[in-house]
mmCIF file of C-alpha atoms in Angstrom:
data_model
loop_
_atom_site.group_PDB
_atom_site.id
_atom_site.type_symbol
_atom_site.label_atom_id
_atom_site.label_comp_id
_atom_site.label_asym_id
_atom_site.label_seq_id
_atom_site.Cartn_x
_atom_site.Cartn_y
_atom_site.Cartn_z
ATOM 1 C CA MET A 1 26.639 -0.582 16.673
ATOM 2 C CA SER A 2 23.324 -2.474 16.560
ATOM 3 C CA ARG A 3 20.361 -1.022 14.729
ATOM 4 C CA LEU A 4 16.800 -1.367 15.875
ATOM 5 C CA THR A 5 14.806 -3.652 13.647
ATOM 6 C CA ARG A 6 11.079 -3.997 13.315
ATOM 7 C CA PRO A 7 9.616 -7.330 14.409
ATOM 8 C CA PRO A 8 7.821 -9.321 11.699
ATOM 9 C CA PHE A 9 4.070 -9.359 11.210
ATOM 10 C CA ILE A 10 2.594 -12.653 12.407
ATOM 11 C CA ASP A 11 -0.611 -13.484 10.546
ATOM 12 C CA PRO A 12 -3.108 -14.427 13.289
ATOM 13 C CA THR A 13 -4.994 -16.784 10.963
ATOM 14 C CA THR A 14 -2.095 -18.744 9.448
ATOM 15 C CA GLY A 15 0.742 -18.089 11.898
ATOM 16 C CA ILE A 16 2.996 -17.094 8.975
ATOM 17 C CA ALA A 17 5.659 -14.502 9.850
ATOM 18 C CA TYR A 18 6.190 -11.739 7.262
ATOM 19 C CA ASP A 19 9.452 -9.800 7.322
ATOM 20 C CA THR A 20 8.815 -6.046 7.275
ATOM 21 C CA ALA A 21 12.426 -4.844 7.108
ATOM 22 C CA LYS A 22 13.757 -3.140 3.950
ATOM 23 C CA SER A 23 10.389 -1.733 2.912
ATOM 24 C CA GLU A 24 9.720 -0.152 -0.469
ATOM 25 C CA PHE A 25 7.763 2.761 1.023
ATOM 26 C CA GLU A 26 6.738 3.679 4.553
ATOM 27 C CA GLY A 27 5.319 6.494 6.624
ATOM 28 C CA TYR A 28 2.473 7.673 8.811
ATOM 29 C CA LEU A 29 -1.143 7.738 7.638
ATOM 30 C CA ALA A 30 -4.439 7.947 9.489
ATOM 31 C CA LYS A 31 -6.696 4.922 8.999
ATOM 32 C CA GLN A 32 -10.378 4.710 9.744
ATOM 33 C CA SER A 33 -11.037 1.862 12.166
ATOM 34 C CA MET A 34 -13.348 -0.872 10.972
ATOM 35 C CA TRP A 35 -15.636 -1.010 13.989
ATOM 36 C CA LEU A 36 -15.755 2.391 15.666
ATOM 37 C CA ARG A 37 -15.127 4.420 12.491
ATOM 38 C CA ASP A 38 -12.734 6.732 14.313
ATOM 39 C CA TRP A 39 -9.430 7.801 12.755
ATOM 40 C CA ARG A 40 -6.174 6.397 14.134
ATOM 41 C CA ARG A 41 -2.654 7.400 13.146
ATOM 42 C CA ARG A 42 -0.648 4.349 12.106
ATOM 43 C CA PHE A 43 2.768 3.672 10.611
ATOM 44 C CA PHE A 44 2.390 1.934 7.229
ATOM 45 C CA ILE A 45 5.002 -0.309 5.615
ATOM 46 C CA LEU A 46 4.733 -1.277 1.940
ATOM 47 C CA LYS A 47 6.724 -4.376 1.064
ATOM 48 C CA GLY A 48 6.017 -6.363 -2.072
ATOM 49 C CA SER A 49 2.311 -7.063 -2.371
ATOM 50 C CA ARG A 50 1.543 -6.354 1.279
ATOM 51 C CA LEU A 51 0.792 -3.167 3.173
ATOM 52 C CA PHE A 52 1.404 -3.568 6.913
ATOM 53 C CA PHE A 53 0.405 -1.151 9.661
ATOM 54 C CA ALA A 54 1.646 -0.650 13.212
ATOM 55 C CA LYS A 55 1.315 1.938 15.963
ATOM 56 C CA THR A 56 4.964 3.036 15.617
ATOM 57 C CA PRO A 57 7.839 2.364 13.185
ATOM 58 C CA TYR A 58 9.506 -0.211 15.457
ATOM 59 C CA GLU A 59 6.544 -2.112 16.851
ATOM 60 C CA ALA A 60 5.406 -5.351 15.266
ATOM 61 C CA PRO A 61 2.682 -4.578 12.728
ATOM 62 C CA HIS A 62 -0.771 -5.565 13.929
ATOM 63 C CA GLY A 63 -2.492 -5.539 10.536
ATOM 64 C CA MET A 64 -1.914 -6.280 6.874
ATOM 65 C CA ILE A 65 -3.661 -5.462 3.599
ATOM 66 C CA ASP A 66 -2.950 -8.031 0.887
ATOM 67 C CA LEU A 67 -2.613 -5.854 -2.215
ATOM 68 C CA SER A 68 -2.856 -8.876 -4.523
ATOM 69 C CA ARG A 69 -6.575 -8.892 -3.601
ATOM 70 C CA CYS A 70 -7.041 -5.154 -4.181
ATOM 71 C CA THR A 71 -9.099 -3.824 -7.039
ATOM 72 C CA THR A 72 -8.489 -0.054 -6.758
ATOM 73 C CA VAL A 73 -6.604 2.693 -5.006
ATOM 74 C CA LYS A 74 -8.028 6.181 -5.543
ATOM 75 C CA SER A 75 -8.696 9.559 -3.999
ATOM 76 C CA ALA A 76 -11.523 9.623 -1.447
ATOM 77 C CA ASP A 77 -11.740 13.210 -0.143
ATOM 78 C CA LEU A 78 -15.498 13.394 -0.756
ATOM 79 C CA LYS A 79 -16.235 9.910 0.562
ATOM 80 C CA SER A 80 -14.224 10.342 3.784
ATOM 81 C CA HIS A 81 -14.884 14.068 4.294
ATOM 82 C CA LYS A 82 -11.121 14.438 4.897
ATOM 83 C CA LYS A 83 -8.497 16.288 2.891
ATOM 84 C CA HIS A 84 -5.643 14.213 1.434
ATOM 85 C CA SER A 85 -7.587 10.954 1.769
ATOM 86 C CA PHE A 86 -7.642 7.869 -0.404
ATOM 87 C CA GLU A 87 -9.172 4.422 -0.400
ATOM 88 C CA ILE A 88 -7.796 0.969 -1.017
ATOM 89 C CA SER A 89 -10.524 -1.473 -2.063
ATOM 90 C CA THR A 90 -10.705 -5.253 -2.007
ATOM 91 C CA PRO A 91 -13.789 -7.294 -2.927
ATOM 92 C CA GLU A 92 -14.610 -7.545 0.809
ATOM 93 C CA THR A 93 -13.404 -4.269 2.351
ATOM 94 C CA THR A 94 -12.639 -0.650 1.570
ATOM 95 C CA TYR A 95 -9.893 0.912 3.684
ATOM 96 C CA LEU A 96 -10.045 4.687 4.118
ATOM 97 C CA LEU A 97 -6.762 6.480 4.849
ATOM 98 C CA TYR A 98 -5.474 10.024 4.810
ATOM 99 C CA ALA A 99 -2.024 11.567 4.563
ATOM 100 C CA ASP A 100 -0.593 14.740 6.074
ATOM 101 C CA ASP A 101 -0.509 16.571 2.727
ATOM 102 C CA GLU A 102 -1.398 16.190 -0.951
ATOM 103 C CA LYS A 103 2.124 15.158 -2.011
ATOM 104 C CA ALA A 104 2.199 12.325 0.541
ATOM 105 C CA LYS A 105 -1.257 11.212 -0.627
ATOM 106 C CA ASP A 106 -0.114 11.151 -4.271
ATOM 107 C CA ASP A 107 3.066 9.257 -3.308
ATOM 108 C CA TRP A 108 1.044 6.632 -1.453
ATOM 109 C CA ILE A 109 -1.505 6.235 -4.274
ATOM 110 C CA GLY A 110 1.340 5.803 -6.773
ATOM 111 C CA SER A 111 3.279 3.313 -4.627
ATOM 112 C CA VAL A 112 0.227 1.219 -3.760
ATOM 113 C CA GLY A 113 -0.994 1.372 -7.362
ATOM 114 C CA ARG A 114 2.350 0.072 -8.647
ATOM 115 C CA ALA A 115 2.266 -2.748 -6.068
ATOM 116 C CA ILE A 116 -1.259 -3.730 -7.141
ATOM 117 C CA VAL A 117 -0.244 -3.767 -10.802
ATOM 118 C CA ARG A 118 2.950 -5.758 -10.101
ATOM 119 C CA CYS A 119 0.981 -8.573 -8.485
ATOM 120 C CA SER A 120 -1.769 -8.479 -11.105
ATOM 121 C CA SER A 121 -1.978 -11.476 -13.442
ATOM 122 C CA THR A 122 -2.251 -9.109 -16.424
ATOM 123 C CA TYR A 123 0.985 -7.212 -15.779
ATOM 124 C CA VAL A 124 3.414 -7.605 -18.680
ATOM 125 C CA SER A 125 6.920 -6.179 -18.549
ATOM 126 C CA ARG A 126 8.487 -4.395 -21.505
ATOM 127 C CA GLY A 127 10.499 -7.565 -22.150
ATOM 128 C CA GLY A 128 7.220 -9.384 -22.848
ATOM 129 C CA ALA A 129 7.193 -11.709 -19.838
ATOM 130 C CA THR A 130 4.084 -11.841 -17.667
ATOM 131 C CA GLN A 131 4.777 -10.513 -14.171
ATOM 132 C CA GLY A 132 2.951 -10.705 -10.852
ATOM 133 C CA ALA A 133 0.580 -13.426 -9.616
ATOM 134 C CA GLY A 134 3.194 -16.108 -10.103
ATOM 135 C CA GLY A 135 4.365 -14.832 -13.484
ATOM 136 C CA ASN A 136 7.834 -14.071 -12.121
ATOM 137 C CA GLY A 137 8.148 -16.770 -9.494
ATOM 138 C CA GLY A 138 6.956 -14.444 -6.727
ATOM 139 C CA LYS A 139 9.922 -12.096 -7.126
ATOM 140 C CA SER A 140 9.543 -8.362 -7.398
ATOM 141 C CA SER A 141 9.824 -6.987 -10.906
ATOM 142 C CA GLN A 142 11.902 -4.050 -9.672
ATOM 143 C CA ASN A 143 15.124 -5.744 -10.784
ATOM 144 C CA ASN A 144 13.841 -6.214 -14.326
ATOM 145 C CA GLU A 145 16.092 -4.122 -16.565
ATOM 146 C CA TYR A 146 13.274 -3.616 -19.095
ATOM 147 C CA ASP A 147 10.715 -2.249 -16.671
ATOM 148 C CA ASP A 148 11.213 1.115 -15.015
ATOM 149 C CA ASP A 149 7.480 1.857 -14.446
ATOM 150 C CA SER A 150 8.104 5.456 -15.534
ATOM 151 C CA ASP A 151 5.269 5.837 -18.028
ATOM 152 C CA ASP A 152 2.944 3.157 -16.679
ATOM 153 C CA TYR A 153 1.558 5.667 -14.161
ATOM 154 C CA SER A 154 0.796 8.726 -16.219
ATOM 155 C CA ASN A 155 -2.002 10.962 -15.035
ATOM 156 C CA SER A 156 -4.057 10.292 -18.164
ATOM 157 C CA SER A 157 -7.803 9.746 -18.209
ATOM 158 C CA ASN A 158 -7.203 6.116 -19.266
ATOM 159 C CA ASN A 159 -5.262 5.265 -16.100
ATOM 160 C CA PRO A 160 -7.540 3.672 -13.454
ATOM 161 C CA TYR A 161 -5.131 4.476 -10.613
ATOM 162 C CA PHE A 162 -5.354 8.233 -10.935
ATOM 163 C CA ASN A 163 -8.359 10.483 -11.002
ATOM 164 C CA ASP A 164 -8.999 14.133 -11.768
#
C-alpha cells in the first residue's frame, strides 16, 4: 500500500529542494502574516535546523525559517495579544505564532529551542565535542550517545529559552 508523502520545499531564491519527510516535530500553528498582519493557520514541520510551513500536512511547504539564524524563541502572549503565542526571532525578522493550547506552545518552544541550540556554534555535547554549525559535519546530534538534552532545557531563570 502506498503512503502519501509530502513534497519537498523548493527554496525560491536558490532552487534547493529540502526534504520534509521524517520530521522531528510537526503540527498546526497560527502564524501572523508579514504583510497584512492577519493570522493564518499553517502546518509546521521541524526538521533539523529548519522550520517549514504549509497550508496542509501533505502540500509542499511554501515557507521556511532557518533556525541556524535565530537568536531567540520565547513566549509572546503580551506582544501578540493572543493566548498560547510565542515568537521566533532572527536578526531580520520576528515571527509571531500561536498554538491551540499551553502544552502545545511549550512543546513548540522546547523543540525549536533545542534545534536552535543544536545548530549553534557554542553547543558542546557531554562528550566534549563541539556540535552544530559544522561542528558535527552537519549531522544531527540526536544520535550522540552522550547527549540526551534532558537537563539542558530546565525551566531555570538562567535558561534563555524559557521565561516565567
